[in-house]
Amino acid sequence: MRPLIAGNWKMNGLTEDSANLARAIRSGLGDLAPEVLICPPATQLAAVAAILDGSGILAGGQDCHTKRHGAHTGEISAAMLRDAGARYVILGHSERRAEQGETDALVAAKVEAAVAARLIPIVCVGESAADREAGRQEAVVGRHLAGSLGAEFKGVVAYEPIWAIGTGRVPTSADIAAMHAFIRTELVRAQPAGAETRILYGGSVKPGNAAEILALPEVGGALVGGASLVAEDFLAIIRAA
Ligand code: PGA
């Protein structure tokens, strides 16, 4: 399976910075093998997608609403993301689960909306530090998978331990491999396409640790936050894939 390296810019980037970053990534890419995705803030999506057009690098959204259109002030539908150039959408990121109180059921409804709009969902799952300390990480991730994906999931799963996001702390390679093996087993057990689903790792992926993480069994790519905001760092992670 071709690895996927996805950059999540989160709430960062005004017009000029975003355009410069997208151009730098585009021109630095050459003909590297992994699939590459950039998820800018919604205000920059159309402009970034236009800059990436024809490069093979795809654009994506960071969230979408469950409805196609209607009276939902401030919200953005999956169809709108698709229309603005997105091909993927990140759903259920732990920052949204924490800050917006997103539940597994809501994420599952967003998955359905995304697929209906021909977007590929990237569903984030992962445990907190307290869950990990108590040895509950598989129970928590299992619950996320059971509740967030829906019945016939065709998308990408991103394992992102909350305590590793933006902290510079990463699980040991053995812990990442164990969790990815657990996720694969759960996907195969519960989903018709479970054997083919790509499972990304996310949480403090940097140029210095990317090669080791990306070589682990069942790691099908990376979801990169902070390091995707620096072209050279993101390109180095892509080269490691
Ligand atoms: P990070 O973020 O790479 O800055 O840790 C990852 C993510 O939240 O997707």
PDB file of C-alpha atoms and ligand atoms in Angstrom:
ATOM      1  CA  MET A   1       0.000   0.000   0.000  1.00  0.00           C
ATOM      2  CA  ARG A   2       1.332   3.435  -0.925  1.00  0.00           C
ATOM      3  CA  PRO A   3       2.016   5.428   2.252  1.00  0.00           C
ATOM      4  CA  LEU A   4       0.119   8.656   2.864  1.00  0.00           C
ATOM      5  CA  ILE A   5       1.882  11.652   4.381  1.00  0.00           C
ATOM      6  CA  ALA A   6      -0.706  14.201   5.469  1.00  0.00           C
ATOM      7  CA  GLY A   7      -0.018  17.678   6.828  1.00  0.00           C
ATOM      8  CA  ASN A   8      -2.540  19.235   9.191  1.00  0.00           C
ATOM      9  CA  TRP A   9      -1.934  22.972   9.325  1.00  0.00           C
ATOM     10  CA  LYS A  10      -4.605  23.404  12.024  1.00  0.00           C
ATOM     11  CA  MET A  11      -5.497  27.075  12.677  1.00  0.00           C
ATOM     12  CA  ASN A  12      -2.331  28.480  11.133  1.00  0.00           C
ATOM     13  CA  GLY A  13      -1.655  30.532   8.044  1.00  0.00           C
ATOM     14  CA  LEU A  14      -2.771  33.775   6.440  1.00  0.00           C
ATOM     15  CA  THR A  15      -2.885  34.125   2.659  1.00  0.00           C
ATOM     16  CA  GLU A  16       0.739  34.878   1.896  1.00  0.00           C
ATOM     17  CA  ASP A  17       2.274  32.368   4.333  1.00  0.00           C
ATOM     18  CA  SER A  18      -0.035  29.593   3.154  1.00  0.00           C
ATOM     19  CA  ALA A  19       0.708  30.231  -0.506  1.00  0.00           C
ATOM     20  CA  ASN A  20       4.456  30.347   0.128  1.00  0.00           C
ATOM     21  CA  LEU A  21       4.363  27.123   2.129  1.00  0.00           C
ATOM     22  CA  ALA A  22       2.269  25.304  -0.482  1.00  0.00           C
ATOM     23  CA  ARG A  23       4.589  26.492  -3.265  1.00  0.00           C
ATOM     24  CA  ALA A  24       7.699  25.442  -1.348  1.00  0.00           C
ATOM     25  CA  ILE A  25       6.300  21.967  -0.718  1.00  0.00           C
ATOM     26  CA  ARG A  26       5.216  21.629  -4.328  1.00  0.00           C
ATOM     27  CA  SER A  27       8.583  22.663  -5.743  1.00  0.00           C
ATOM     28  CA  GLY A  28      10.573  20.555  -3.272  1.00  0.00           C
ATOM     29  CA  LEU A  29       8.634  17.367  -3.860  1.00  0.00           C
ATOM     30  CA  GLY A  30      10.172  16.144  -7.118  1.00  0.00           C
ATOM     31  CA  ASP A  31       8.848  12.710  -8.002  1.00  0.00           C
ATOM     32  CA  LEU A  32       8.740  11.176  -4.581  1.00  0.00           C
ATOM     33  CA  ALA A  33       6.686   8.065  -4.126  1.00  0.00           C
ATOM     34  CA  PRO A  34       4.257   8.603  -1.220  1.00  0.00           C
ATOM     35  CA  GLU A  35       0.836  10.130  -1.568  1.00  0.00           C
ATOM     36  CA  VAL A  36       0.982  13.625  -0.093  1.00  0.00           C
ATOM     37  CA  LEU A  37      -1.894  15.619   1.374  1.00  0.00           C
ATOM     38  CA  ILE A  38      -2.093  19.132   2.784  1.00  0.00           C
ATOM     39  CA  CYS A  39      -5.006  20.207   4.986  1.00  0.00           C
ATOM     40  CA  PRO A  40      -4.930  24.002   5.326  1.00  0.00           C
ATOM     41  CA  PRO A  41      -7.489  26.089   7.217  1.00  0.00           C
ATOM     42  CA  ALA A  42     -10.767  26.369   5.283  1.00  0.00           C
ATOM     43  CA  THR A  43     -10.108  29.997   4.341  1.00  0.00           C
ATOM     44  CA  GLN A  44      -6.966  28.924   2.439  1.00  0.00           C
ATOM     45  CA  LEU A  45      -8.268  25.684   0.956  1.00  0.00           C
ATOM     46  CA  ALA A  46      -9.221  26.885  -2.526  1.00  0.00           C
ATOM     47  CA  ALA A  47      -6.035  28.925  -2.953  1.00  0.00           C
ATOM     48  CA  VAL A  48      -3.798  26.097  -1.733  1.00  0.00           C
ATOM     49  CA  ALA A  49      -5.640  23.545  -3.898  1.00  0.00           C
ATOM     50  CA  ALA A  50      -5.068  25.814  -6.927  1.00  0.00           C
ATOM     51  CA  ILE A  51      -1.340  26.045  -6.158  1.00  0.00           C
ATOM     52  CA  LEU A  52      -1.118  22.237  -5.798  1.00  0.00           C
ATOM     53  CA  ASP A  53      -3.182  21.523  -8.918  1.00  0.00           C
ATOM     54  CA  GLY A  54      -1.393  19.128 -11.278  1.00  0.00           C
ATOM     55  CA  SER A  55       1.397  18.354  -8.775  1.00  0.00           C
ATOM     56  CA  GLY A  56      -0.084  15.116  -7.449  1.00  0.00           C
ATOM     57  CA  ILE A  57      -0.249  16.662  -3.952  1.00  0.00           C
ATOM     58  CA  LEU A  58      -3.827  16.656  -2.725  1.00  0.00           C
ATOM     59  CA  ALA A  59      -5.678  19.140  -0.530  1.00  0.00           C
ATOM     60  CA  GLY A  60      -8.040  18.332   2.312  1.00  0.00           C
ATOM     61  CA  GLY A  61     -10.252  19.833   4.971  1.00  0.00           C
ATOM     62  CA  GLN A  62      -9.841  19.627   8.763  1.00  0.00           C
ATOM     63  CA  ASP A  63     -13.502  19.057   9.656  1.00  0.00           C
ATOM     64  CA  CYS A  64     -16.957  19.154   8.085  1.00  0.00           C
ATOM     65  CA  HIS A  65     -20.581  19.393   9.150  1.00  0.00           C
ATOM     66  CA  THR A  66     -22.963  16.433   9.018  1.00  0.00           C
ATOM     67  CA  LYS A  67     -25.450  18.234   6.743  1.00  0.00           C
ATOM     68  CA  ARG A  68     -25.039  19.094   3.086  1.00  0.00           C
ATOM     69  CA  HIS A  69     -26.340  22.665   3.419  1.00  0.00           C
ATOM     70  CA  GLY A  70     -28.780  24.690   5.465  1.00  0.00           C
ATOM     71  CA  ALA A  71     -29.161  26.958   8.464  1.00  0.00           C
ATOM     72  CA  HIS A  72     -25.923  26.133  10.340  1.00  0.00           C
ATOM     73  CA  THR A  73     -24.183  29.448  10.873  1.00  0.00           C
ATOM     74  CA  GLY A  74     -20.427  29.252  10.711  1.00  0.00           C
ATOM     75  CA  GLU A  75     -20.283  25.653   9.529  1.00  0.00           C
ATOM     76  CA  ILE A  76     -18.781  24.135   6.367  1.00  0.00           C
ATOM     77  CA  SER A  77     -20.220  21.104   4.580  1.00  0.00           C
ATOM     78  CA  ALA A  78     -18.303  18.264   2.987  1.00  0.00           C
ATOM     79  CA  ALA A  79     -19.706  19.301  -0.405  1.00  0.00           C
ATOM     80  CA  MET A  80     -18.264  22.795   0.126  1.00  0.00           C
ATOM     81  CA  LEU A  81     -14.845  21.343   0.926  1.00  0.00           C
ATOM     82  CA  ARG A  82     -15.014  19.162  -2.175  1.00  0.00           C
ATOM     83  CA  ASP A  83     -16.073  22.173  -4.240  1.00  0.00           C
ATOM     84  CA  ALA A  84     -13.100  24.172  -2.897  1.00  0.00           C
ATOM     85  CA  GLY A  85     -10.661  21.460  -4.013  1.00  0.00           C
ATOM     86  CA  ALA A  86     -10.533  18.996  -1.112  1.00  0.00           C
ATOM     87  CA  ARG A  87     -10.258  15.248  -1.692  1.00  0.00           C
ATOM     88  CA  TYR A  88      -9.837  14.219   1.946  1.00  0.00           C
ATOM     89  CA  VAL A  89     -11.160  15.484   5.270  1.00  0.00           C
ATOM     90  CA  ILE A  90      -9.749  14.945   8.775  1.00  0.00           C
ATOM     91  CA  LEU A  91     -12.526  14.001  11.205  1.00  0.00           C
ATOM     92  CA  GLY A  92     -12.653  13.521  14.960  1.00  0.00           C
ATOM     93  CA  HIS A  93      -9.261  15.068  15.673  1.00  0.00           C
ATOM     94  CA  SER A  94      -8.631  14.995  19.417  1.00  0.00           C
ATOM     95  CA  GLU A  95      -8.551  18.803  19.496  1.00  0.00           C
ATOM     96  CA  ARG A  96     -12.121  18.825  18.173  1.00  0.00           C
ATOM     97  CA  ARG A  97     -13.177  15.997  20.472  1.00  0.00           C
ATOM     98  CA  ALA A  98     -11.795  18.085  23.393  1.00  0.00           C
ATOM     99  CA  GLU A  99     -12.626  21.670  22.350  1.00  0.00           C
ATOM    100  CA  GLN A 100     -15.919  21.093  20.525  1.00  0.00           C
ATOM    101  CA  GLY A 101     -17.023  18.059  22.518  1.00  0.00           C
ATOM    102  CA  GLU A 102     -17.261  15.862  19.420  1.00  0.00           C
ATOM    103  CA  THR A 103     -18.545  12.374  20.214  1.00  0.00           C
ATOM    104  CA  ASP A 104     -17.962   9.124  18.348  1.00  0.00           C
ATOM    105  CA  ALA A 105     -21.561   9.271  17.075  1.00  0.00           C
ATOM    106  CA  LEU A 106     -21.060  12.772  15.677  1.00  0.00           C
ATOM    107  CA  VAL A 107     -17.816  11.723  14.006  1.00  0.00           C
ATOM    108  CA  ALA A 108     -19.598   8.730  12.442  1.00  0.00           C
ATOM    109  CA  ALA A 109     -22.276  11.067  11.040  1.00  0.00           C
ATOM    110  CA  LYS A 110     -19.528  13.281   9.602  1.00  0.00           C
ATOM    111  CA  VAL A 111     -17.892  10.232   8.001  1.00  0.00           C
ATOM    112  CA  GLU A 112     -21.153   9.477   6.249  1.00  0.00           C
ATOM    113  CA  ALA A 113     -21.489  13.099   5.088  1.00  0.00           C
ATOM    114  CA  ALA A 114     -17.893  13.129   3.833  1.00  0.00           C
ATOM    115  CA  VAL A 115     -18.289   9.938   1.802  1.00  0.00           C
ATOM    116  CA  ALA A 116     -21.573  11.204   0.336  1.00  0.00           C
ATOM    117  CA  ALA A 117     -19.647  14.270  -0.900  1.00  0.00           C
ATOM    118  CA  ARG A 118     -16.868  12.052  -2.349  1.00  0.00           C
ATOM    119  CA  LEU A 119     -14.302  12.982   0.278  1.00  0.00           C
ATOM    120  CA  ILE A 120     -12.060  10.348   1.860  1.00  0.00           C
ATOM    121  CA  PRO A 121     -12.344  10.612   5.652  1.00  0.00           C
ATOM    122  CA  ILE A 122      -9.287  10.411   7.892  1.00  0.00           C
ATOM    123  CA  VAL A 123     -10.680   9.473  11.292  1.00  0.00           C
ATOM    124  CA  CYS A 124      -8.481  10.217  14.304  1.00  0.00           C
ATOM    125  CA  VAL A 125      -8.439   7.920  17.323  1.00  0.00           C
ATOM    126  CA  GLY A 126      -6.165   7.899  20.369  1.00  0.00           C
ATOM    127  CA  GLU A 127      -5.877   7.741  24.113  1.00  0.00           C
ATOM    128  CA  SER A 128      -5.036  10.392  26.718  1.00  0.00           C
ATOM    129  CA  ALA A 129      -1.991  10.230  28.974  1.00  0.00           C
ATOM    130  CA  ALA A 130      -4.210   9.105  31.864  1.00  0.00           C
ATOM    131  CA  ASP A 131      -5.673   6.301  29.721  1.00  0.00           C
ATOM    132  CA  ARG A 132      -2.180   5.135  28.776  1.00  0.00           C
ATOM    133  CA  GLU A 133      -0.953   5.250  32.383  1.00  0.00           C
ATOM    134  CA  ALA A 134      -3.943   3.160  33.444  1.00  0.00           C
ATOM    135  CA  GLY A 135      -3.321   0.667  30.614  1.00  0.00           C
ATOM    136  CA  ARG A 136      -6.652   1.546  28.990  1.00  0.00           C
ATOM    137  CA  GLN A 137      -5.273   2.599  25.604  1.00  0.00           C
ATOM    138  CA  GLU A 138      -6.679  -0.340  23.643  1.00  0.00           C
ATOM    139  CA  ALA A 139     -10.082  -0.042  25.302  1.00  0.00           C
ATOM    140  CA  VAL A 140     -10.263   3.668  24.398  1.00  0.00           C
ATOM    141  CA  VAL A 141      -9.051   3.236  20.835  1.00  0.00           C
ATOM    142  CA  GLY A 142     -11.337   0.223  20.384  1.00  0.00           C
ATOM    143  CA  ARG A 143     -14.272   2.365  21.474  1.00  0.00           C
ATOM    144  CA  HIS A 144     -13.283   5.157  19.070  1.00  0.00           C
ATOM    145  CA  LEU A 145     -13.072   2.659  16.207  1.00  0.00           C
ATOM    146  CA  ALA A 146     -16.370   0.979  17.048  1.00  0.00           C
ATOM    147  CA  GLY A 147     -18.212   4.283  17.400  1.00  0.00           C
ATOM    148  CA  SER A 148     -16.629   6.638  14.849  1.00  0.00           C
ATOM    149  CA  LEU A 149     -16.249   4.694  11.617  1.00  0.00           C
ATOM    150  CA  GLY A 150     -19.750   3.527  10.726  1.00  0.00           C
ATOM    151  CA  ALA A 151     -20.610   0.163   9.196  1.00  0.00           C
ATOM    152  CA  GLU A 152     -18.703   0.046   5.907  1.00  0.00           C
ATOM    153  CA  PHE A 153     -15.784   2.344   6.428  1.00  0.00           C
ATOM    154  CA  LYS A 154     -13.794   3.284   3.352  1.00  0.00           C
ATOM    155  CA  GLY A 155     -11.208   5.753   4.517  1.00  0.00           C
ATOM    156  CA  VAL A 156      -8.088   6.195   6.590  1.00  0.00           C
ATOM    157  CA  VAL A 157      -7.580   5.791  10.341  1.00  0.00           C
ATOM    158  CA  ALA A 158      -5.028   7.973  12.149  1.00  0.00           C
ATOM    159  CA  TYR A 159      -3.741   6.754  15.501  1.00  0.00           C
ATOM    160  CA  GLU A 160      -2.830   9.863  17.460  1.00  0.00           C
ATOM    161  CA  PRO A 161      -2.089   9.437  21.160  1.00  0.00           C
ATOM    162  CA  ILE A 162      -3.279  12.760  22.618  1.00  0.00           C
ATOM    163  CA  TRP A 163      -0.220  13.058  24.859  1.00  0.00           C
ATOM    164  CA  ALA A 164       2.079  12.909  21.813  1.00  0.00           C
ATOM    165  CA  ILE A 165       0.405  15.740  19.874  1.00  0.00           C
ATOM    166  CA  GLY A 166       2.492  18.894  19.844  1.00  0.00           C
ATOM    167  CA  THR A 167       4.557  17.723  22.811  1.00  0.00           C
ATOM    168  CA  GLY A 168       7.684  16.233  21.251  1.00  0.00           C
ATOM    169  CA  ARG A 169       6.913  12.994  23.106  1.00  0.00           C
ATOM    170  CA  VAL A 170       6.349   9.880  21.011  1.00  0.00           C
ATOM    171  CA  PRO A 171       5.450   6.356  22.063  1.00  0.00           C
ATOM    172  CA  THR A 172       8.184   3.732  21.760  1.00  0.00           C
ATOM    173  CA  SER A 173       8.311   1.946  18.424  1.00  0.00           C
ATOM    174  CA  ALA A 174       7.086  -1.184  20.198  1.00  0.00           C
ATOM    175  CA  ASP A 175       4.060   0.707  21.542  1.00  0.00           C
ATOM    176  CA  ILE A 176       3.230   2.189  18.129  1.00  0.00           C
ATOM    177  CA  ALA A 177       3.561  -1.251  16.490  1.00  0.00           C
ATOM    178  CA  ALA A 178       1.377  -2.851  19.171  1.00  0.00           C
ATOM    179  CA  MET A 179      -1.371  -0.268  18.781  1.00  0.00           C
ATOM    180  CA  HIS A 180      -1.311  -0.453  14.982  1.00  0.00           C
ATOM    181  CA  ALA A 181      -1.555  -4.245  15.174  1.00  0.00           C
ATOM    182  CA  PHE A 182      -4.533  -3.889  17.530  1.00  0.00           C
ATOM    183  CA  ILE A 183      -6.220  -1.390  15.183  1.00  0.00           C
ATOM    184  CA  ARG A 184      -5.656  -3.708  12.202  1.00  0.00           C
ATOM    185  CA  THR A 185      -7.211  -6.618  14.080  1.00  0.00           C
ATOM    186  CA  GLU A 186     -10.239  -4.525  15.032  1.00  0.00           C
ATOM    187  CA  LEU A 187     -10.659  -3.218  11.470  1.00  0.00           C
ATOM    188  CA  VAL A 188     -10.446  -6.698   9.957  1.00  0.00           C
ATOM    189  CA  ARG A 189     -12.928  -8.017  12.515  1.00  0.00           C
ATOM    190  CA  ALA A 190     -15.502  -5.224  12.110  1.00  0.00           C
ATOM    191  CA  GLN A 191     -15.111  -3.727   8.634  1.00  0.00           C
ATOM    192  CA  PRO A 192     -15.467  -5.308   5.173  1.00  0.00           C
ATOM    193  CA  ALA A 193     -12.493  -3.252   3.890  1.00  0.00           C
ATOM    194  CA  GLY A 194     -10.561  -3.553   7.163  1.00  0.00           C
ATOM    195  CA  ALA A 195      -7.576  -5.334   5.647  1.00  0.00           C
ATOM    196  CA  GLU A 196      -6.946  -2.506   3.152  1.00  0.00           C
ATOM    197  CA  THR A 197      -7.511   0.502   5.407  1.00  0.00           C
ATOM    198  CA  ARG A 198      -4.434   2.659   5.777  1.00  0.00           C
ATOM    199  CA  ILE A 199      -3.474   3.343   9.391  1.00  0.00           C
ATOM    200  CA  LEU A 200      -1.458   6.526   9.911  1.00  0.00           C
ATOM    201  CA  TYR A 201       0.540   7.429  12.992  1.00  0.00           C
ATOM    202  CA  GLY A 202       0.318  11.029  14.255  1.00  0.00           C
ATOM    203  CA  GLY A 203       1.831  12.863  17.203  1.00  0.00           C
ATOM    204  CA  SER A 204       5.189  14.705  17.101  1.00  0.00           C
ATOM    205  CA  VAL A 205       6.336  13.139  13.825  1.00  0.00           C
ATOM    206  CA  LYS A 206       9.543  14.995  12.901  1.00  0.00           C
ATOM    207  CA  PRO A 207      12.350  14.553  10.338  1.00  0.00           C
ATOM    208  CA  GLY A 208      14.429  12.836  13.044  1.00  0.00           C
ATOM    209  CA  ASN A 209      11.927  10.097  13.926  1.00  0.00           C
ATOM    210  CA  ALA A 210       9.913   9.703  10.705  1.00  0.00           C
ATOM    211  CA  ALA A 211      11.986   6.935   9.077  1.00  0.00           C
ATOM    212  CA  GLU A 212      11.826   4.710  12.152  1.00  0.00           C
ATOM    213  CA  ILE A 213       8.083   5.245  12.671  1.00  0.00           C
ATOM    214  CA  LEU A 214       7.188   4.829   8.989  1.00  0.00           C
ATOM    215  CA  ALA A 215       9.102   1.534   8.781  1.00  0.00           C
ATOM    216  CA  LEU A 216       7.001  -0.088  11.514  1.00  0.00           C
ATOM    217  CA  PRO A 217       4.549  -2.822  10.509  1.00  0.00           C
ATOM    218  CA  GLU A 218       0.994  -1.586   9.844  1.00  0.00           C
ATOM    219  CA  VAL A 219       2.107   2.067   9.790  1.00  0.00           C
ATOM    220  CA  GLY A 220       0.759   3.272   6.448  1.00  0.00           C
ATOM    221  CA  GLY A 221       1.847   6.875   6.724  1.00  0.00           C
ATOM    222  CA  ALA A 222       1.821   9.874   9.022  1.00  0.00           C
ATOM    223  CA  LEU A 223      -0.446  12.701  10.068  1.00  0.00           C
ATOM    224  CA  VAL A 224       1.864  15.625  10.728  1.00  0.00           C
ATOM    225  CA  GLY A 225       0.975  18.813  12.599  1.00  0.00           C
ATOM    226  CA  GLY A 226       3.749  21.199  13.614  1.00  0.00           C
ATOM    227  CA  ALA A 227       6.385  19.839  11.230  1.00  0.00           C
ATOM    228  CA  SER A 228       4.031  20.299   8.251  1.00  0.00           C
ATOM    229  CA  LEU A 229       4.261  24.077   8.742  1.00  0.00           C
ATOM    230  CA  VAL A 230       7.969  24.054   7.808  1.00  0.00           C
ATOM    231  CA  ALA A 231       8.474  23.055   4.174  1.00  0.00           C
ATOM    232  CA  GLU A 232      11.926  21.507   4.695  1.00  0.00           C
ATOM    233  CA  ASP A 233      10.712  19.437   7.659  1.00  0.00           C
ATOM    234  CA  PHE A 234       7.601  18.215   5.869  1.00  0.00           C
ATOM    235  CA  LEU A 235       9.643  17.339   2.773  1.00  0.00           C
ATOM    236  CA  ALA A 236      12.141  15.442   4.933  1.00  0.00           C
ATOM    237  CA  ILE A 237       9.288  13.397   6.421  1.00  0.00           C
ATOM    238  CA  ILE A 238       7.956  12.691   2.916  1.00  0.00           C
ATOM    239  CA  ARG A 239      11.430  11.539   1.846  1.00  0.00           C
ATOM    240  CA  ALA A 240      11.563   9.180   4.829  1.00  0.00           C
ATOM    241  CA  ALA A 241       8.401   7.379   3.699  1.00  0.00           C
TER     242      ALA A 241
HETATM  243  P1  PGA B   1       1.902  17.314  15.847  1.00  0.00           P
HETATM  244  O1  PGA B   1       0.336  17.207  15.544  1.00  0.00           O
HETATM  245  O2  PGA B   1       2.626  16.703  14.671  1.00  0.00           O
HETATM  246  O3  PGA B   1       2.167  18.807  15.961  1.00  0.00           O
HETATM  247  O4  PGA B   1       2.172  16.589  17.108  1.00  0.00           O
HETATM  248  C1  PGA B   1      -0.219  16.050  14.989  1.00  0.00           C
HETATM  249  C2  PGA B   1      -1.707  16.196  14.811  1.00  0.00           C
HETATM  250  O5  PGA B   1      -2.373  16.784  15.680  1.00  0.00           O
HETATM  251  O6  PGA B   1      -2.261  15.748  13.793  1.00  0.00           O
END
